[in-house]
Amino acid sequence: MASSVISSSPFVCKSPAKKDLGVSSFRKASQISIHGCQRKSISRKIVSVMAPQRSSSTSGSVKTGMTMTEKILAKAAEKSQVVPGDNIWVNVDVLMTHDVCGPGAFGIFKREFGDNAKVVLNLAINILSLLAFSLFVIVTSTLKVWDSEKIVVIPDHYIFTSDKRANRNVDIMREHCREQNIKYFYDITDLGDFRANPDYKGVCHVALAQEGHCRPGEVLLGTDSHTCTAGAFGQFATGIGNTDAGFVLGTGKILLKVPPTMRFILDGEMPSYLQAKDLILQIIGEISVAGATYKTMEFSGTTIESLTMEERMTLCNMVVEAGGKNGVIPPDATTFNYVENRTSVPFQPVYSDANARYNHIFVADYRFDVSKLEPVVAKPHSPDNRALARECKDVKIDRVYIGSCTGGKTEDFMAAAKLFHAAGKQVKVPTFLVPATQKVWMDVYALPVPGAGGKTCAQIFEEAGCDTPTSPSCGACLGGPADTYARLNEPQVCVSTTNRNFPGRMGHKEGQIYLASPYTAAASALTGHVTDPREFLQ
């Protein structure tokens, strides 16, 4: 394949000038090999797979190499080898659900595995016994989930609202969890003061990581499309529907088709004004919202190795916006340090083989020189409607929103506070701050911002004229009831650190949402227009 620049279409390689976007040319597959990392030191070179000192999975042979995702699924299916397109029964390590989907998932579980389903299930077992279905469909007189310690229930979406139906959803989840003796139910009972609820966590995808439920080499499923966030920890993580979740509740298994893998290699030193949100918006802009449909997006390269766990989570969080089945990053010392500080559960990392099969239909790999990239935004009304932030400087905005599983982590608020402090100015539009979890909220008030003379994020936000950081939850990311904090109840223009900007996503169907990094969001709040953060960071 001749050297060519990545086009805006994943299906065409042509050579228009795109220097502003800083995308380097493709290279042939033979020129590129997966890099890995050792257990105690992070490699800075792209090399063939390097086995970490921690023992890793050996499923599959070198002759028929597998990608990380294929290895994880092969192990979970108790197979020595899988290939893309295989339909396999997979053993699940963790199932997560929340207040929106949990009642439905548990309802399906009771309907399909309860007493009323005995006759139908027994008939199915007889008919399908040759297909091994009967090996794991077990109906008992006392209906119980397959494993009460592998189910994580996290109320987070519609929490701080007076909407009775939303409140009832949490009550229903509480009833289910008591009935099934679910060990990890992060309950909330006092909506007036979230701090009075020590078990309450906040946004599920961030809480899963903070509470030690994300571990390399495992299979994590959740009734939320952004469950793919956990792929940052080197595991297979993806969203499923309520019907599948009901089945997993009863059996601990799921039928999955093995996805092919696309590889994204990001090299170069990360500029001080860029964040992981810029990287994923850049990638989605290249391949489109359908460019990775039912594929694994595997991220590697020296830039990825330099990212913190929270930035890696941001990157994997939005693979579903490209249609991806899951995103995954090779685990390294950064991963192990994070995980081992939060759980004592043993885990077994895996790495792609040097001769693993990748999706080479049109291009060998997507390779980016990150040092040449600029801050970007996704204009309304699609995550792939990419533009340089500086190109949108004439777009007047009405508000800024910093929060969600994508942009509401501790480091996201630290970044926004850093820019506000550097600018020394006040915001020109209402700026709403929604910490993802209770821990993040505490960090906002307790941790000093580097280079800010000991000031915390909360102090800097107050000086800049932002709204007071509110109770941790999904907030207005999904719109929610009309009284949801910072919901778009009017057709306004908002710069947001969330993950989707479809019509109505944050409330009003005529609202316009510009997706951006915390740096770009903070800079835009100071000017009242979409703003390149370099105006304040250089």
Coordinates of C-alpha atoms in Angstrom, one line a residue:
M1 CA 0.0 0.0 0.0
A2 CA 1.4 3.4 -0.9
S3 CA 1.8 6.0 1.8
S4 CA -1.4 8.0 2.1
V5 CA -3.1 10.3 4.5
I6 CA -6.1 9.0 6.5
S7 CA -9.2 10.4 4.8
S8 CA -12.5 11.3 6.5
S9 CA -13.9 8.1 5.2
P10 CA -12.7 4.7 6.5
F11 CA -13.1 3.2 3.0
V12 CA -11.0 5.6 0.9
C13 CA -7.3 6.4 1.2
K14 CA -6.4 9.5 -0.7
S15 CA -3.9 12.3 -0.5
P16 CA -5.6 15.7 0.3
A17 CA -3.6 18.0 2.6
K18 CA -4.8 17.6 6.2
K19 CA -1.8 19.1 8.0
D20 CA -4.0 21.0 10.5
L21 CA -5.3 17.7 11.8
G22 CA -1.8 16.3 12.2
V23 CA -2.6 12.8 10.9
S24 CA 0.4 10.9 9.6
S25 CA 0.3 8.4 6.7
F26 CA -0.6 4.8 6.9
R27 CA 2.1 2.1 6.9
K28 CA 2.0 -1.4 5.7
A29 CA 1.1 -4.1 8.3
S30 CA 4.6 -5.5 8.0
Q31 CA 6.0 -2.2 9.3
I32 CA 3.9 -2.2 12.4
S33 CA 3.8 -4.5 15.3
I34 CA 2.0 -4.3 18.6
H35 CA 3.9 -2.9 21.5
G36 CA 3.4 -4.1 25.0
C37 CA 4.8 -3.4 28.4
Q38 CA 6.6 -5.1 31.2
R39 CA 5.1 -5.5 34.7
K40 CA 7.5 -3.1 36.4
S41 CA 8.5 -0.8 33.5
I42 CA 6.7 0.8 30.6
S43 CA 8.3 0.3 27.2
R44 CA 8.7 3.4 25.1
K45 CA 9.2 1.5 21.8
I46 CA 6.8 -0.2 19.5
V47 CA 7.9 -3.8 19.6
S48 CA 6.5 -7.2 19.3
V49 CA 4.5 -8.5 22.3
M50 CA 6.5 -8.4 25.5
A51 CA 5.4 -10.8 28.1
P52 CA 5.0 -9.0 31.5
Q53 CA 6.5 -10.5 34.6
R54 CA 2.9 -11.3 35.7
S55 CA 1.9 -14.5 34.0
S56 CA -0.4 -13.9 31.2
S57 CA -3.0 -16.0 29.4
T58 CA -1.5 -18.5 26.9
S59 CA -4.7 -19.4 25.2
G60 CA -4.1 -19.7 21.5
S61 CA -0.8 -20.6 19.8
V62 CA 1.8 -18.4 18.2
K63 CA 1.1 -20.1 14.8
T64 CA -2.5 -18.8 15.0
G65 CA -2.1 -15.6 16.9
M66 CA -5.0 -13.8 18.5
T67 CA -5.8 -10.3 19.5
M68 CA -6.4 -9.3 23.1
T69 CA -10.1 -9.4 22.7
E70 CA -10.0 -12.9 21.1
K71 CA -7.8 -14.2 23.9
I72 CA -10.1 -12.9 26.6
L73 CA -13.2 -14.3 24.9
A74 CA -11.4 -17.6 24.2
K75 CA -10.5 -18.0 27.8
A76 CA -14.0 -17.0 29.0
A77 CA -15.5 -19.6 26.5
E78 CA -13.0 -22.3 27.7
K79 CA -11.6 -22.6 24.2
S80 CA -8.1 -22.7 22.9
Q81 CA -8.8 -20.7 19.8
V82 CA -11.5 -18.3 18.5
V83 CA -11.7 -16.3 15.3
P84 CA -13.8 -13.3 14.3
G85 CA -17.3 -14.3 13.5
D86 CA -17.4 -17.3 15.9
N87 CA -20.5 -17.5 18.0
I88 CA -19.5 -18.6 21.5
W89 CA -21.0 -19.0 25.0
V90 CA -19.0 -16.8 27.3
N91 CA -18.7 -17.0 31.1
V92 CA -19.2 -13.5 32.6
D93 CA -17.0 -12.2 35.4
V94 CA -19.0 -9.1 36.3
L95 CA -22.5 -7.8 35.3
M96 CA -23.4 -4.2 36.0
T97 CA -26.8 -2.6 35.9
H98 CA -28.3 0.7 37.0
D99 CA -31.5 2.4 37.9
V100 CA -32.7 2.8 34.3
C101 CA -32.3 -0.7 33.1
G102 CA -32.0 -2.7 36.3
P103 CA -35.7 -3.1 37.0
G104 CA -36.3 -4.4 33.5
A105 CA -33.4 -6.8 33.6
F106 CA -34.5 -8.2 36.9
G107 CA -38.1 -8.4 35.6
I108 CA -37.0 -10.5 32.6
F109 CA -34.9 -12.7 34.9
K110 CA -37.9 -13.4 37.1
R111 CA -40.2 -14.0 34.2
E112 CA -37.9 -16.3 32.3
F113 CA -36.4 -18.2 35.3
G114 CA -39.2 -18.1 37.8
D115 CA -41.9 -20.7 38.6
N116 CA -44.1 -19.6 35.8
A117 CA -41.4 -20.4 33.3
K118 CA -40.7 -23.9 34.6
V119 CA -42.8 -25.7 32.0
V120 CA -41.5 -23.8 29.1
L121 CA -37.9 -24.0 30.2
N122 CA -38.1 -27.8 30.9
L123 CA -39.5 -28.2 27.4
A124 CA -36.6 -26.1 26.0
I125 CA -34.1 -28.1 27.9
N126 CA -35.4 -31.4 26.5
I127 CA -35.5 -30.0 22.9
L128 CA -32.1 -28.3 23.1
S129 CA -30.2 -30.8 25.2
L130 CA -27.9 -31.6 22.3
L131 CA -26.9 -28.0 22.1
A132 CA -25.7 -28.0 25.7
F133 CA -28.3 -25.3 26.7
S134 CA -29.4 -27.6 29.5
L135 CA -25.9 -27.6 31.1
F136 CA -26.4 -24.1 32.4
V137 CA -30.2 -23.4 32.5
I138 CA -31.2 -24.5 36.0
V139 CA -34.6 -23.7 37.5
T140 CA -35.0 -24.0 41.2
S141 CA -37.9 -23.5 43.5
T142 CA -36.1 -20.7 45.2
L143 CA -35.1 -18.3 42.4
K144 CA -31.6 -17.0 42.7
V145 CA -29.2 -15.2 40.5
W146 CA -26.2 -17.1 39.3
D147 CA -23.7 -15.3 41.6
S148 CA -24.7 -12.5 44.0
E149 CA -21.1 -11.3 44.3
K150 CA -20.6 -10.8 40.6
I151 CA -23.5 -8.5 40.1
V152 CA -22.9 -4.7 40.6
V153 CA -25.9 -2.4 40.9
I154 CA -25.3 1.3 40.7
P155 CA -28.1 3.9 40.8
D156 CA -26.8 6.9 38.9
H157 CA -28.9 8.1 36.0
Y158 CA -32.1 9.7 37.3
I159 CA -31.3 10.3 41.0
F160 CA -31.7 13.9 42.2
T161 CA -35.1 14.5 40.8
S162 CA -38.7 14.8 42.2
D163 CA -39.9 12.6 39.4
K164 CA -41.8 9.8 41.1
R165 CA -41.2 7.2 38.4
A166 CA -37.5 7.8 38.5
N167 CA -37.5 7.5 42.3
R168 CA -39.5 4.3 42.1
N169 CA -36.9 2.8 39.8
V170 CA -34.4 3.0 42.6
D171 CA -36.9 1.6 45.1
I172 CA -37.4 -1.4 42.7
M173 CA -33.7 -2.0 42.5
R174 CA -33.4 -1.9 46.2
E175 CA -36.1 -4.5 46.6
H176 CA -34.4 -6.8 44.0
C177 CA -31.0 -6.5 45.6
R178 CA -32.4 -7.3 49.1
E179 CA -34.3 -10.3 47.8
Q180 CA -31.2 -11.6 45.9
N181 CA -28.7 -10.6 48.6
I182 CA -26.6 -8.6 46.0
K183 CA -23.3 -7.8 47.7
Y184 CA -22.4 -4.7 45.6
F185 CA -25.5 -2.5 45.6
Y186 CA -24.5 1.1 46.0
D187 CA -27.7 2.4 47.5
I188 CA -29.0 6.0 48.0
T189 CA -31.8 6.7 50.4
D190 CA -31.4 10.4 51.3
L191 CA -31.8 12.5 48.1
G192 CA -31.5 15.7 50.1
D193 CA -27.8 15.1 50.9
F194 CA -25.9 12.6 49.0
R195 CA -23.1 12.7 51.6
A196 CA -25.5 11.1 54.0
N197 CA -25.4 8.0 51.8
P198 CA -22.0 6.3 52.4
D199 CA -22.8 3.5 49.9
Y200 CA -23.8 5.9 47.1
K201 CA -21.2 6.2 44.5
G202 CA -22.4 8.0 41.4
V203 CA -21.8 7.4 37.7
C204 CA -21.5 3.6 37.1
H205 CA -18.6 3.6 34.7
V206 CA -16.3 5.6 36.9
A207 CA -17.6 3.9 40.1
L208 CA -16.8 0.5 38.7
A209 CA -13.2 1.4 38.3
Q210 CA -12.9 3.2 41.6
E211 CA -14.4 0.3 43.5
G212 CA -12.1 -2.3 42.0
H213 CA -14.6 -4.0 39.7
C214 CA -12.4 -3.5 36.6
R215 CA -9.7 -6.0 36.2
P216 CA -7.4 -7.0 33.2
G217 CA -8.3 -10.2 31.3
E218 CA -11.9 -10.3 32.5
V219 CA -15.4 -10.1 30.8
L220 CA -17.5 -7.2 32.1
L221 CA -21.0 -6.6 30.8
G222 CA -23.3 -3.7 31.6
T223 CA -26.8 -2.5 30.7
D224 CA -25.3 0.7 29.4
S225 CA -23.6 1.4 26.1
H226 CA -20.7 3.1 27.7
T227 CA -19.7 0.0 29.7
C228 CA -16.9 -0.1 27.0
T229 CA -15.1 2.4 29.3
A230 CA -13.7 -0.5 31.3
G231 CA -11.7 -1.7 28.3
A232 CA -9.1 0.8 29.5
F233 CA -8.1 -1.8 32.0
G234 CA -7.3 -4.5 29.4
Q235 CA -10.6 -6.3 29.7
F236 CA -13.5 -7.1 27.4
A237 CA -16.2 -4.7 28.4
T238 CA -19.4 -4.0 26.4
G239 CA -23.0 -2.9 26.8
I240 CA -25.9 -5.3 26.5
G241 CA -29.7 -5.1 26.5
N242 CA -32.1 -6.0 29.3
T243 CA -33.0 -9.3 27.8
D244 CA -29.4 -10.4 27.6
A245 CA -28.8 -9.1 31.1
G246 CA -31.8 -11.1 32.4
F247 CA -30.3 -14.2 30.9
V248 CA -26.9 -13.4 32.5
L249 CA -28.5 -12.9 35.8
G250 CA -29.9 -16.5 35.6
T251 CA -26.9 -18.3 34.1
G252 CA -23.7 -16.2 34.2
K253 CA -23.3 -16.8 30.5
I254 CA -24.0 -14.9 27.3
L255 CA -23.8 -15.8 23.6
L256 CA -21.4 -13.4 21.8
K257 CA -20.0 -13.2 18.3
V258 CA -16.3 -12.6 18.3
P259 CA -15.6 -9.2 16.8
P260 CA -12.7 -8.4 14.4
T261 CA -10.2 -5.9 15.7
M262 CA -9.1 -2.5 14.4
R263 CA -5.9 -1.2 15.7
F264 CA -5.2 2.5 16.4
I265 CA -1.5 3.4 17.0
L266 CA -1.0 6.7 18.6
D267 CA 2.6 7.9 19.0
G268 CA 4.4 11.1 19.9
E269 CA 4.5 13.4 22.9
M270 CA 1.1 14.6 24.0
P271 CA 1.0 18.4 23.7
S272 CA 0.1 20.2 27.0
Y273 CA -3.1 21.5 25.5
L274 CA -4.5 18.2 24.4
Q275 CA -6.5 15.6 26.3
A276 CA -7.8 12.1 25.6
K277 CA -11.1 13.6 24.6
D278 CA -9.4 15.3 21.7
L279 CA -7.8 12.0 20.6
I280 CA -11.1 10.0 20.6
L281 CA -13.0 12.8 18.8
Q282 CA -10.2 12.9 16.2
I283 CA -10.5 9.2 15.7
I284 CA -14.3 9.2 15.4
G285 CA -14.0 12.0 13.0
E286 CA -11.7 9.9 10.8
I287 CA -13.7 6.7 10.8
S288 CA -17.3 8.0 11.3
V289 CA -20.0 6.9 13.8
A290 CA -20.3 3.6 11.8
G291 CA -16.6 3.0 11.1
A292 CA -16.1 0.4 13.8
T293 CA -19.5 -1.2 13.8
Y294 CA -19.3 -4.5 15.9
K295 CA -15.5 -4.3 15.9
T296 CA -12.9 -4.0 18.7
M297 CA -11.0 -0.8 18.8
E298 CA -7.5 -1.6 20.2
F299 CA -5.3 1.3 21.2
S300 CA -1.6 1.2 21.4
G301 CA 1.5 3.4 21.0
T302 CA 3.8 5.5 23.1
T303 CA 1.1 8.1 23.6
I304 CA -1.3 5.6 25.0
E305 CA 1.5 4.3 27.4
S306 CA 1.9 7.9 28.7
L307 CA -1.8 8.3 29.5
T308 CA -3.2 8.1 33.1
M309 CA -5.9 5.5 33.8
E310 CA -8.6 8.2 33.8
E311 CA -7.5 9.5 30.4
R312 CA -7.5 5.9 29.0
M313 CA -11.0 5.5 30.4
T314 CA -12.1 8.6 28.4
L315 CA -10.6 7.1 25.2
C316 CA -12.4 3.8 25.6
N317 CA -15.6 5.4 26.8
M318 CA -16.5 6.7 23.3
V319 CA -15.7 3.7 21.1
V320 CA -19.4 3.0 21.0
E321 CA -19.8 6.4 19.4
A322 CA -17.9 4.9 16.4
G323 CA -20.1 1.8 16.6
G324 CA -17.5 -0.3 18.3
K325 CA -18.3 -3.4 20.2
N326 CA -15.6 -2.7 22.7
G327 CA -12.3 -0.8 23.2
V328 CA -9.2 -2.2 24.8
I329 CA -5.8 -1.0 25.9
P330 CA -2.9 -3.3 26.8
P331 CA -2.5 -3.4 30.6
D332 CA 0.8 -2.1 31.9
A333 CA 2.4 -0.8 35.2
T334 CA -0.1 2.1 35.2
T335 CA -3.0 -0.3 35.0
F336 CA -1.6 -2.7 37.6
N337 CA -0.9 0.1 40.1
Y338 CA -4.5 1.4 39.8
V339 CA -6.2 -2.0 40.0
E340 CA -4.1 -3.4 42.9
N341 CA -4.8 -0.3 45.0
R342 CA -8.5 -1.0 44.7
T343 CA -9.0 -4.8 44.8
S344 CA -7.3 -8.0 46.0
V345 CA -9.1 -10.2 43.5
P346 CA -6.5 -11.9 41.3
F347 CA -6.5 -11.3 37.6
Q348 CA -4.6 -12.5 34.5
P349 CA -3.7 -9.9 31.8
V350 CA -3.4 -10.9 28.2
Y351 CA -1.7 -9.3 25.2
S352 CA -2.2 -9.5 21.4
D353 CA 0.2 -11.9 19.6
A354 CA 2.6 -10.3 17.2
N355 CA 0.9 -12.2 14.3
A356 CA -2.6 -11.5 15.4
R357 CA -5.2 -10.9 12.7
Y358 CA -6.4 -7.4 12.3
N359 CA -9.1 -5.9 10.1
H360 CA -7.1 -5.3 7.0
I361 CA -9.9 -4.9 4.5
F362 CA -9.0 -1.4 3.4
V363 CA -6.0 -0.2 5.5
A364 CA -3.3 -1.8 7.6
D365 CA -3.7 0.3 10.7
Y366 CA -4.7 3.8 11.8
R367 CA -1.6 5.6 12.9
F368 CA -1.5 9.1 14.4
D369 CA 1.3 11.4 15.3
V370 CA -0.3 13.0 18.3
S371 CA 2.3 15.8 18.6
K372 CA 0.8 17.3 15.4
L373 CA -2.8 17.2 16.6
E374 CA -4.9 20.3 17.6
P375 CA -7.8 20.7 20.0
V376 CA -11.0 19.5 18.3
V377 CA -14.8 19.6 18.9
A378 CA -17.7 17.6 17.6
K379 CA -20.3 20.0 16.2
P380 CA -24.1 19.3 16.4
H381 CA -25.5 16.8 15.9
S382 CA -23.1 13.9 15.7
P383 CA -19.9 12.8 17.5
D384 CA -18.2 12.4 14.1
N385 CA -18.9 16.0 13.0
R386 CA -15.4 17.0 13.8
A387 CA -13.9 20.4 13.5
L388 CA -10.8 22.2 14.9
A389 CA -11.8 24.2 18.0
R390 CA -10.2 27.3 16.4
E391 CA -12.4 27.0 13.4
C392 CA -15.5 27.4 15.5
K393 CA -14.4 30.6 17.3
D394 CA -17.4 32.5 15.9
V395 CA -19.9 30.1 17.5
K396 CA -21.6 31.9 20.3
I397 CA -22.6 29.7 23.2
D398 CA -25.1 29.9 26.1
R399 CA -23.6 27.5 28.6
V400 CA -20.9 25.1 29.5
Y401 CA -21.3 21.7 31.1
I402 CA -18.4 19.7 32.7
G403 CA -19.4 16.3 33.9
S404 CA -20.4 12.7 32.9
C405 CA -18.5 9.4 32.7
T406 CA -16.5 10.9 29.8
G407 CA -15.6 14.3 31.3
G408 CA -16.5 14.3 35.0
K409 CA -13.6 12.5 36.6
T410 CA -11.1 14.1 39.0
E411 CA -8.5 14.8 36.3
D412 CA -11.1 16.5 34.1
F413 CA -12.0 19.0 36.9
M414 CA -8.3 19.4 37.6
A415 CA -7.7 20.4 34.0
A416 CA -10.6 22.9 33.9
A417 CA -9.4 24.4 37.2
K418 CA -5.9 24.7 35.8
L419 CA -7.1 26.6 32.8
F420 CA -9.3 28.9 34.9
H421 CA -6.4 29.7 37.2
A422 CA -4.0 30.4 34.3
A423 CA -6.5 32.7 32.7
G424 CA -7.4 34.6 35.9
K425 CA -10.8 35.6 34.5
Q426 CA -14.4 34.9 35.1
V427 CA -16.8 32.9 33.0
K428 CA -19.1 34.7 30.6
V429 CA -21.8 32.0 30.5
P430 CA -23.3 29.7 33.1
T431 CA -20.9 26.9 33.8
F432 CA -22.3 23.8 35.4
L433 CA -20.1 21.3 37.2
V434 CA -21.3 17.7 37.8
P435 CA -18.7 15.4 39.5
A436 CA -19.1 11.8 38.3
T437 CA -18.8 10.2 41.7
Q438 CA -18.8 11.0 45.4
K439 CA -15.1 10.4 45.5
V440 CA -14.6 12.9 42.6
W441 CA -16.8 15.5 44.5
M442 CA -14.5 15.1 47.5
D443 CA -11.4 15.5 45.3
V444 CA -12.8 18.7 43.9
Y445 CA -13.0 20.2 47.4
A446 CA -9.9 18.6 48.9
L447 CA -7.1 18.1 46.3
P448 CA -4.8 21.1 45.6
V449 CA -4.5 22.0 41.9
P450 CA -0.8 21.7 40.8
G451 CA 0.7 25.2 40.3
A452 CA -2.2 27.0 41.9
G453 CA -0.7 27.9 45.2
G454 CA -2.6 25.3 47.1
K455 CA -6.0 26.2 45.9
T456 CA -8.5 23.4 45.3
C457 CA -10.7 23.0 42.2
A458 CA -13.7 24.3 44.2
Q459 CA -11.9 27.5 45.2
I460 CA -10.8 28.2 41.6
F461 CA -14.3 27.5 40.3
E462 CA -15.8 29.9 42.8
E463 CA -13.3 32.6 41.9
A464 CA -14.1 32.0 38.2
G465 CA -17.9 32.4 38.8
C466 CA -18.9 28.9 38.0
D467 CA -21.9 27.2 39.5
T468 CA -21.2 25.3 42.8
P469 CA -20.3 21.7 42.0
T470 CA -23.5 19.7 42.4
S471 CA -24.4 16.2 43.6
P472 CA -22.6 13.4 41.7
S473 CA -24.7 11.6 39.1
C474 CA -25.2 11.4 35.3
G475 CA -26.9 14.7 35.5
A476 CA -28.0 16.2 32.2
C477 CA -25.9 14.0 30.0
L478 CA -28.9 11.9 29.2
G479 CA -31.4 14.7 29.5
G480 CA -33.6 13.2 32.2
P481 CA -36.7 14.6 34.0
A482 CA -37.3 18.3 33.5
D483 CA -35.9 19.2 37.0
T484 CA -32.6 17.5 36.3
Y485 CA -29.7 19.9 37.2
A486 CA -28.4 21.8 34.1
R487 CA -30.8 20.1 31.7
L488 CA -31.3 21.9 28.4
N489 CA -34.9 23.0 28.8
E490 CA -34.5 25.6 26.1
P491 CA -33.0 25.5 22.6
Q492 CA -29.6 26.7 23.8
V493 CA -26.0 26.2 22.5
C494 CA -23.8 24.2 25.0
V495 CA -20.2 23.2 25.0
S496 CA -20.1 19.9 26.9
T497 CA -17.6 17.3 28.1
T498 CA -20.2 14.5 27.6
N499 CA -20.2 11.9 24.9
R500 CA -23.2 12.4 22.6
N501 CA -24.7 15.4 20.9
F502 CA -27.7 14.0 19.1
P503 CA -30.9 16.1 19.0
G504 CA -32.5 16.0 22.5
R505 CA -29.6 14.2 24.1
M506 CA -29.2 16.8 26.9
G507 CA -32.9 17.8 27.0
H508 CA -34.4 20.1 24.4
K509 CA -34.5 18.6 20.9
E510 CA -33.5 21.9 19.3
G511 CA -30.5 22.3 21.6
Q512 CA -27.1 22.4 20.0
I513 CA -24.2 20.5 21.8
Y514 CA -20.5 20.9 21.0
L515 CA -18.6 18.0 22.4
A516 CA -15.2 19.0 23.8
S517 CA -12.4 18.3 26.2
P518 CA -12.4 19.9 29.7
Y519 CA -9.7 22.3 28.5
T520 CA -11.8 23.5 25.6
A521 CA -15.0 23.6 27.7
A522 CA -13.3 25.8 30.3
A523 CA -11.8 28.1 27.6
S524 CA -15.2 28.5 26.0
A525 CA -16.8 29.4 29.3
L526 CA -14.3 32.3 29.6
T527 CA -15.1 33.8 26.2
G528 CA -18.7 32.9 25.5
H529 CA -17.7 31.3 22.2
V530 CA -16.2 27.9 21.2
T531 CA -12.6 28.5 22.0
D532 CA -9.2 26.8 21.5
P533 CA -7.7 26.3 24.9
R534 CA -4.3 27.4 23.7
E535 CA -5.5 31.0 24.1
F536 CA -5.1 30.5 27.8
L537 CA -2.5 27.7 28.1
Q538 CA 0.3 29.1 26.1

